[in-house]
Tab-separated table of C-alpha atoms in Angstrom:
chain	number	residue	atom	x	y	z
A	16	MET	CA	5.495	10.131	4.849
A	17	ILE	CA	9.203	10.570	4.645
A	18	THR	CA	11.120	7.556	3.449
A	19	VAL	CA	14.919	6.677	2.545
A	20	PHE	CA	15.821	3.951	0.208
A	21	ALA	CA	19.388	2.569	-0.101
A	22	ASP	CA	20.549	0.191	-2.804
A	23	ASP	CA	23.720	0.176	-4.863
A	24	ASN	CA	21.660	-0.921	-7.905
A	25	GLU	CA	20.451	2.002	-9.852
A	26	SER	CA	17.584	0.060	-11.491
A	27	SER	CA	16.392	-0.910	-7.876
A	28	ARG	CA	16.405	2.730	-6.873
A	29	ARG	CA	14.289	3.535	-9.944
A	30	MET	CA	11.947	0.732	-9.191
A	31	MET	CA	11.383	1.867	-5.570
A	32	LYS	CA	10.968	5.579	-6.752
A	33	MET	CA	8.146	4.473	-8.977
A	34	VAL	CA	6.516	2.451	-6.320
A	35	MET	CA	6.678	5.087	-3.618
A	36	ASN	CA	5.530	7.878	-5.907
A	37	SER	CA	2.542	5.703	-6.642
A	38	ILE	CA	1.757	4.681	-3.112
A	39	ASP	CA	2.489	8.027	-1.486
A	40	PRO	CA	2.659	10.827	-4.071
A	41	MET	CA	2.422	13.558	-1.491
A	42	GLY	CA	5.297	12.077	0.547
A	43	THR	CA	8.980	12.911	0.444
A	44	HIS	CA	11.280	10.019	-0.728
A	45	TYR	CA	15.128	10.123	-0.659
A	46	PHE	CA	17.352	7.598	-2.361
A	47	ALA	CA	21.005	6.513	-1.733
A	48	GLU	CA	23.514	4.457	-3.503
A	49	ASN	CA	25.130	3.055	-0.297
A	50	ALA	CA	24.504	2.606	3.337
A	51	ALA	CA	26.785	5.337	4.505
A	52	LYS	CA	24.760	7.754	2.500
A	53	ALA	CA	21.569	6.416	3.891
A	54	ILE	CA	22.807	7.032	7.429
A	55	ASP	CA	23.462	10.666	6.455
A	56	LEU	CA	19.908	11.088	4.986
A	57	VAL	CA	18.499	9.528	8.121
A	58	ALA	CA	20.313	12.044	10.275
A	59	GLU	CA	19.172	14.991	8.075
A	60	HIS	CA	15.651	14.171	7.343
A	61	ASN	CA	14.484	11.866	10.222
A	62	PRO	CA	12.413	9.655	7.951
A	63	ASP	CA	9.437	7.509	8.981
A	64	VAL	CA	10.766	4.401	7.169
A	65	LEU	CA	14.250	3.338	6.069
A	66	PHE	CA	14.313	0.778	3.286
A	67	LEU	CA	17.747	-0.940	2.965
A	68	ASP	CA	19.326	-3.590	0.692
A	69	ILE	CA	21.557	-5.772	2.616
A	70	GLU	CA	24.482	-6.538	0.302
A	71	MET	CA	26.201	-3.216	-0.714
A	72	PRO	CA	29.770	-2.176	-1.032
A	73	GLY	CA	31.329	-1.018	2.092
A	74	LEU	CA	28.832	-0.980	4.953
A	75	SER	CA	26.283	-3.585	4.555
A	76	GLY	CA	22.554	-2.919	5.338
A	77	ILE	CA	22.644	-5.009	8.445
A	78	GLU	CA	25.620	-3.029	9.760
A	79	ALA	CA	23.862	0.216	8.900
A	80	ALA	CA	20.635	-0.865	10.690
A	81	ASN	CA	22.566	-1.913	13.687
A	82	HIS	CA	24.272	1.380	13.983
A	83	LEU	CA	20.995	3.429	13.404
A	84	LYS	CA	19.125	1.329	16.073
A	85	GLN	CA	21.567	2.575	18.579
A	86	VAL	CA	20.800	6.288	17.885
A	87	GLN	CA	17.164	5.985	16.631
A	88	PRO	CA	15.736	2.931	18.315
A	89	GLU	CA	12.160	3.535	16.922
A	90	LEU	CA	13.128	3.864	13.353
A	91	ASN	CA	11.185	1.667	11.099
A	92	VAL	CA	13.772	-0.377	8.989
A	93	ILE	CA	12.571	-2.578	6.191
A	94	PHE	CA	15.055	-4.779	4.450
A	95	VAL	CA	14.705	-5.217	0.632
A	96	THR	CA	16.978	-7.950	-0.599
A	97	GLY	CA	17.348	-10.839	-3.037
A	98	HIS	CA	18.904	-12.965	-0.268
A	99	PRO	CA	16.335	-14.538	2.056
A	100	GLU	CA	19.141	-16.171	4.006
A	101	TYR	CA	19.641	-12.889	5.832
A	102	ALA	CA	16.026	-12.937	7.320
A	103	ARG	CA	17.354	-14.326	10.693
A	104	ASP	CA	19.962	-11.417	10.998
A	105	ALA	CA	17.218	-8.950	10.095
A	106	LEU	CA	14.843	-10.342	12.692
A	107	ARG	CA	17.496	-10.134	15.366
A	108	LEU	CA	17.428	-6.285	14.826
A	109	TYR	CA	13.683	-6.290	15.356
A	110	CYS	CA	13.205	-4.762	11.878
A	111	SER	CA	9.851	-3.654	10.670
A	112	GLY	CA	9.683	-5.613	7.558
A	113	PHE	CA	11.547	-7.979	5.134
A	114	ILE	CA	10.832	-7.674	1.361
A	115	GLU	CA	12.287	-10.219	-1.022
A	116	LYS	CA	13.274	-9.124	-4.505
A	117	PRO	CA	11.688	-9.168	-6.998
A	118	TYR	CA	8.883	-7.212	-5.371
A	119	ASP	CA	5.917	-5.053	-6.512
A	120	GLU	CA	3.742	-2.258	-5.259
A	121	TYR	CA	1.557	-4.644	-3.171
A	122	ASP	CA	4.485	-6.118	-1.354
A	123	VAL	CA	5.731	-2.694	-0.274
A	124	LEU	CA	2.181	-1.698	0.911
A	125	GLU	CA	1.835	-4.852	2.999
A	126	ALA	CA	5.177	-4.054	4.736
A	127	LEU	CA	4.124	-0.477	5.289
A	128	LYS	CA	0.750	-1.731	6.787
A	129	HIS	CA	2.697	-3.769	9.571
A	130	LEU	CA	5.300	-1.325	10.682
A	131	ARG	CA	6.684	-1.930	14.178
A	132	TYR	CA	6.407	1.691	15.061
A	133	PRO	CA	3.246	3.485	13.772
A	134	LEU	CA	3.361	6.488	11.590
A	135	LYS	CA	1.984	9.787	12.524
A	136	GLN	CA	-1.770	9.717	11.890
A	137	THR	CA	-2.924	11.776	9.115
A	138	ILE	CA	-6.515	12.674	8.312
A	139	SER	CA	-7.655	11.355	4.848
A	140	PRO	CA	-9.935	13.536	2.721
A	141	LEU	CA	-11.776	10.228	1.755
A	142	VAL	CA	-14.129	8.834	4.393
A	143	VAL	CA	-15.922	5.546	4.133
A	144	ARG	CA	-18.843	4.939	6.472
A	145	CYS	CA	-20.180	1.556	7.283
A	146	ASP	CA	-22.315	2.484	10.358
A	147	GLY	CA	-25.924	1.961	9.125
A	148	HIS	CA	-25.691	2.422	5.399
A	149	PHE	CA	-22.664	2.358	3.228
A	150	ALA	CA	-21.548	5.832	1.998
A	151	VAL	CA	-18.569	7.599	0.775
A	152	PHE	CA	-17.552	11.132	1.429
A	153	PHE	CA	-14.709	13.217	-0.026
A	154	LYS	CA	-13.749	16.474	1.681
A	155	GLY	CA	-17.028	16.271	3.529
A	156	GLU	CA	-19.176	16.010	0.459
A	157	PRO	CA	-20.942	12.796	-0.863
A	158	PHE	CA	-18.689	10.963	-3.317
A	159	THR	CA	-20.387	9.110	-6.122
A	160	PHE	CA	-19.458	7.104	-9.344
A	161	LYS	CA	-20.992	7.254	-12.686
A	162	ARG	CA	-22.288	3.730	-12.706
A	163	ARG	CA	-24.681	2.425	-9.951
A	164	LEU	CA	-22.780	-1.043	-9.457
A	165	THR	CA	-19.411	0.719	-9.087
A	166	MET	CA	-20.495	1.749	-5.599
A	167	GLU	CA	-21.133	-1.937	-4.719
A	168	LEU	CA	-17.759	-2.989	-6.311
A	169	PHE	CA	-15.954	-0.473	-4.068
A	170	ALA	CA	-18.081	-1.505	-0.989
A	171	TYR	CA	-16.888	-5.121	-1.510
A	172	LEU	CA	-13.239	-4.046	-1.809
A	173	VAL	CA	-13.661	-2.187	1.450
A	174	TYR	CA	-15.170	-5.181	2.960
A	175	LYS	CA	-12.212	-7.162	2.007
A	176	ASN	CA	-9.959	-4.836	3.968
A	177	GLY	CA	-6.931	-4.663	1.559
A	178	ALA	CA	-7.059	-8.330	0.549
A	179	MET	CA	-6.757	-8.849	-3.206
A	180	CYS	CA	-9.789	-10.127	-5.065
A	181	THR	CA	-9.690	-11.870	-8.358
A	182	ASN	CA	-11.874	-11.094	-11.317
A	183	GLY	CA	-13.645	-14.351	-10.647
A	184	ASP	CA	-14.376	-13.219	-6.987
A	185	LEU	CA	-15.881	-9.872	-8.197
A	186	LEU	CA	-17.923	-11.571	-10.886
A	187	GLY	CA	-19.335	-13.871	-8.308
A	188	ILE	CA	-20.327	-11.171	-5.989
A	189	LEU	CA	-21.781	-8.823	-8.574
A	190	TRP	CA	-23.270	-11.280	-11.185
A	191	ASP	CA	-23.308	-14.782	-9.536
A	192	GLY	CA	-20.158	-15.655	-11.431
A	193	ASP	CA	-21.483	-15.029	-15.063
A	194	PRO	CA	-18.322	-15.046	-17.238
A	195	GLU	CA	-20.152	-12.956	-19.851
A	196	LYS	CA	-20.030	-9.983	-17.397
A	197	GLY	CA	-16.393	-9.588	-17.898
A	198	ASP	CA	-16.653	-6.441	-20.098
A	199	HIS	CA	-19.178	-5.005	-17.460
A	200	LEU	CA	-16.633	-5.536	-14.768
A	201	ARG	CA	-13.860	-3.866	-16.719
A	202	GLN	CA	-16.176	-0.815	-17.257
A	203	LEU	CA	-16.886	-0.715	-13.467
A	204	VAL	CA	-13.145	-0.791	-12.661
A	205	LYS	CA	-12.498	1.879	-15.150
A	206	ASP	CA	-15.327	4.012	-13.625
A	207	MET	CA	-13.911	3.716	-10.189
A	208	ARG	CA	-10.308	4.406	-11.223
A	209	ASP	CA	-11.426	7.511	-13.310
A	210	CYS	CA	-13.519	8.912	-10.459
A	211	PHE	CA	-10.593	8.544	-7.877
A	212	ASP	CA	-8.142	9.918	-10.413
A	213	ASN	CA	-10.281	12.951	-10.837
A	214	ALA	CA	-10.368	13.424	-7.208
A	215	GLY	CA	-6.430	13.264	-6.862
A	216	ILE	CA	-6.498	9.973	-4.859
A	217	SER	CA	-5.337	7.444	-7.590
A	218	ASP	CA	-3.204	5.559	-5.101
A	219	ILE	CA	-6.297	4.037	-3.527
A	220	ILE	CA	-6.657	1.155	-6.022
A	221	ILE	CA	-4.073	-1.666	-6.255
A	222	LYS	CA	-3.943	-3.869	-9.429
A	223	ARG	CA	-1.911	-7.102	-9.261
A	224	HIS	CA	-1.909	-10.056	-11.659
A	225	GLY	CA	-5.611	-9.984	-12.492
A	226	SER	CA	-6.625	-8.994	-9.002
A	227	LEU	CA	-7.876	-5.847	-7.381
A	228	GLY	CA	-7.510	-4.409	-3.965
A	229	LEU	CA	-7.476	-1.158	-2.031
A	230	ASN	CA	-4.727	0.843	-0.161
A	231	THR	CA	-6.514	1.050	3.171
A	232	SER	CA	-4.336	3.901	4.228
A	233	ALA	CA	-5.867	6.088	1.526
A	234	TYR	CA	-9.214	6.419	3.284
A	235	GLU	CA	-10.615	6.761	6.798
A	236	LEU	CA	-13.060	3.810	7.833
A	237	LYS	CA	-15.903	4.527	10.116
A	238	GLY	CA	-17.986	1.659	11.425
A	239	ASP	CA	-17.729	-2.183	11.070
A	240	THR	CA	-17.336	-3.593	7.622
A	241	ALA	CA	-19.113	-6.856	8.713
A	242	SER	CA	-22.381	-5.008	8.247
A	243	LEU	CA	-21.825	-4.654	4.478
A	244	ASN	CA	-22.366	-8.332	3.935
A	245	GLU	CA	-26.013	-7.981	5.175
A	246	GLU	CA	-26.581	-4.681	3.574
A	247	PHE	CA	-25.647	-5.809	0.095
A	248	ASN	CA	-26.824	-9.454	0.609
A	249	TRP	CA	-23.637	-11.019	-0.726
A	250	ILE	CA	-24.306	-14.348	0.906
């Protein structure tokens, strides 16, 4: 994915750089200190997504988006601002998203999952199958974890389809809510993260405020996740 992010605040640019390198480490991400520079970067690199702060010196984010919509009508524009009062102006431009500051990786992922104009489809090396029996493949080969229960933990996160799950939710699924299993849960999460890190797909797991979820764009899903409930007898 190719993105451009414009914000006159240097710390905001550093924050977005960190987020995008985590979400899409193989992508190309450009950063601009003002809207005019962002327009030049869009013309030069034809990005998939343009992130725009709204209040910037000179040309505002709204003005820049209005200009770009005239020349690139299917450009995904996501406004990133600390001023929610601009939401109505942003919606009038049929933007692809509106993120309020302060934000985190999860907020950006949610915006990217609901773009107005779909990104070009790419083939993920990780394939999750839910058609008959839950199985995971990486580059065509079976993918396993070191601990047996880690696969069920991953299966439940797949079943939740990107929704964040609290530690309490996961304890309830795996051990009927036994709070004494907290250390076991941490070991499973570490096993899952280590295995994905070793495979070079560390962006698949999202951690946020004591919750866990999956970046659904990091894997290809085959089959219906509803079958997992019966397969693992969660209810």
